[in-house]
C-alpha positions as MATLAB code, in Angstrom:
seq = 'XXXXXXXXXXXXXXXXXXXXXXXXXXXXXXXXXXXXXXXXXXXXXXXXXXXXXXXXXXXXXXXXXXXXXXXXXXXXXXXXXXXXXXXXXXXXXXXXXXXXXXXXXXXXXXXXXXXXXXXXXXXXXXXXXXXXXXXXXXXXXXXXXXXXXXXXXXXXXXXXXXXXXXXXXXXXXXXXXXXXXXXXXX';
ca = [
     236.612   30.339  259.985;
     238.703   32.222  257.439;
     240.293   35.416  258.701;
     239.480   38.441  256.547;
     242.304   39.776  254.396;
     244.243   42.292  256.469;
     244.414   44.861  253.631;
     242.247   43.996  250.618;
     243.627   45.567  247.434;
     241.336   48.333  246.277;
     239.478   47.151  243.231;
     239.687   49.309  240.166;
     237.031   50.483  237.777;
     237.545   50.835  234.025;
     236.294   53.795  232.011;
     236.035   53.752  228.225;
     235.500   57.217  226.777;
     235.076   58.698  223.326;
     234.228   61.996  221.701;
     232.506   62.378  218.357;
     232.683   65.554  216.310;
     231.081   66.232  212.940;
     229.236   68.978  211.090;
     226.029   67.652  212.683;
     227.289   68.316  216.187;
     229.467   66.928  218.925;
     228.769   64.182  221.426;
     230.727   62.444  224.148;
     230.398   59.189  226.019;
     231.917   57.474  229.022;
     231.168   53.890  230.004;
     232.214   52.992  233.546;
     232.710   49.333  234.351;
     232.563   48.343  238.014;
     235.148   45.814  239.311;
     232.677   42.991  238.576;
     232.149   44.242  235.018;
     228.753   45.948  235.279;
     228.610   48.883  232.833;
     227.154   52.306  233.635;
     226.685   54.359  230.474;
     226.869   58.142  230.239;
     226.482   60.309  227.143;
     226.192   64.019  226.490;
     225.583   66.303  223.555;
     227.901   69.309  223.430;
     225.888   72.444  222.693;
     228.918   74.637  222.108;
     231.489   74.986  219.383;
     234.315   72.542  219.895;
     237.049   70.552  218.198;
     237.637   66.827  217.921;
     240.438   66.845  220.530;
     238.422   69.001  222.932;
     235.510   66.539  222.596;
     237.864   63.660  223.518;
     238.912   65.575  226.648;
     235.284   66.419  227.477;
     234.506   62.676  227.338;
     237.322   61.869  229.800;
     236.205   64.680  232.141;
     232.582   63.474  231.964;
     233.741   60.001  233.021;
     235.955   61.407  235.792;
     233.073   63.481  237.200;
     230.768   60.444  237.210;
     233.437   58.150  238.721;
     234.093   60.700  241.467;
     230.354   60.944  242.200;
     230.205   57.138  242.485;
     233.056   57.157  245.002;
     235.454   55.315  242.703;
     239.017   55.395  244.059;
     241.063   53.551  241.415;
     240.353   54.031  237.729;
     241.772   52.826  234.442;
     240.900   55.255  231.639;
     240.787   53.753  228.165;
     240.580   56.217  225.274;
     241.165   55.855  221.556;
     242.597   59.398  221.468;
     246.385   59.114  221.236;
     246.644   62.827  222.004;
     244.667   62.665  225.264;
     246.335   59.425  226.391;
     249.759   60.903  225.612;
     249.085   64.125  227.514;
     247.656   62.376  230.573;
     250.413   59.746  230.841;
     253.037   62.469  230.194;
     254.484   60.747  227.110;
     253.987   64.011  225.258;
     253.507   67.630  226.146;
     250.356   69.702  225.659;
     251.465   72.709  223.609;
     248.235   74.346  222.493;
     246.552   76.614  225.098;
     243.150   74.938  224.992;
     244.688   71.469  225.395;
     246.808   72.717  228.332;
     243.622   73.867  230.068;
     241.933   70.532  229.485;
     244.980   68.676  230.809;
     244.991   70.911  233.927;
     241.317   70.042  234.469;
     242.166   66.315  234.304;
     245.096   66.828  236.713;
     242.867   68.569  239.246;
     240.300   65.740  238.987;
     243.070   63.150  239.493;
     243.486   64.402  243.067;
     240.050   62.924  243.883;
     241.330   59.385  243.216;
     243.977   57.189  244.814;
     245.146   55.979  241.420;
     244.433   56.775  237.795;
     246.013   54.986  234.839;
     245.419   55.867  231.214;
     245.657   53.499  228.303;
     245.345   54.143  224.577;
     243.235   51.559  222.841;
     242.569   51.053  219.139;
     239.301   52.572  217.898;
     237.891   49.143  216.978;
     238.160   48.119  220.639;
     236.187   51.152  221.782;
     233.007   50.446  219.858;
     230.445   50.954  222.620;
     231.710   54.388  223.703;
     232.147   55.344  220.037;
     228.545   54.419  219.156;
     227.203   56.245  222.233;
     229.190   59.415  221.414;
     228.010   59.376  217.777;
     224.417   58.929  218.906;
     224.756   61.820  221.388;
     226.264   64.032  218.649;
     223.092   63.582  216.599;
     220.912   64.193  219.649;
     219.664   60.614  220.023;
     218.040   58.117  219.982;
     218.920   57.077  223.507;
     218.124   53.707  224.899;
     216.897   53.241  228.449;
     219.779   52.747  230.835;
     221.921   55.524  229.344;
     222.353   58.637  231.454;
     222.080   61.459  228.936;
     222.621   65.180  229.372;
     223.271   68.276  227.297;
     226.315   70.381  228.153;
     226.035   74.060  227.229;
     229.554   75.201  228.080;
     233.046   73.675  227.915;
     234.532   72.183  231.084;
     237.409   74.664  230.839;
     237.391   78.414  230.112;
     238.061   79.228  226.471;
     239.347   82.481  224.995;
     236.932   83.904  222.473;
     239.879   84.207  220.089;
     240.415   80.435  220.179;
     236.892   79.399  219.286;
     234.866   81.211  216.670;
     231.471   81.742  218.195;
     228.631   80.237  216.214;
     225.077   81.122  217.134;
     223.646   77.712  218.105;
     220.057   79.008  217.983;
     220.319   79.794  214.295;
     221.675   76.372  213.342;
     218.152   74.954  213.190;
     216.757   77.727  210.985;
     216.716   76.904  207.308;
     217.719   80.188  205.641;
     220.732   80.593  207.936;
     223.622   78.234  207.439;
     226.644   78.675  209.694;
     228.907   77.819  206.749;
     227.712   80.794  204.665;
     230.056   83.406  206.238;
     233.012   81.046  205.702;
     232.089   80.339  202.100;
     231.678   84.093  201.427;
     235.041   84.752  203.043;
     236.767   82.107  200.933;
];
């Protein structure tokens, strides 16, 4: 009879995340891979005004929330955002206020895990999360087996001066185009 390992090394999960931002909308995705490689796919549409970098952070935070809920203890985060990877692994400093708040949110989530590592990966190696985020940005279509939600507010508080408010309700109406005030201004 084989004796059980005295202290089995905690197995780690891998999370691939991506944010997608375009004039059509913003979407985020996080794919969590269990230690034996089984993927769990999460996607969300962001129903608030955001930026590309904020969407990348929202994707990481989505994945962290889901990993925490699953009881994951060790996690490798893979993102194709050099900015987010650099902030999280401390290779460069978050200077802009909004990015500082997002980084603080990641730091507070880190406390829920025994170990988090972040890794920057080239965009062409992040195809699944990228496709999911793009699909969420357009509102669908969503295949079965993808946990999809709509987020109506950012994960961190934003100053109204930082983000120009755009009335989301009016985006769908034909005569109103959110770009009109900007074009008139220019």
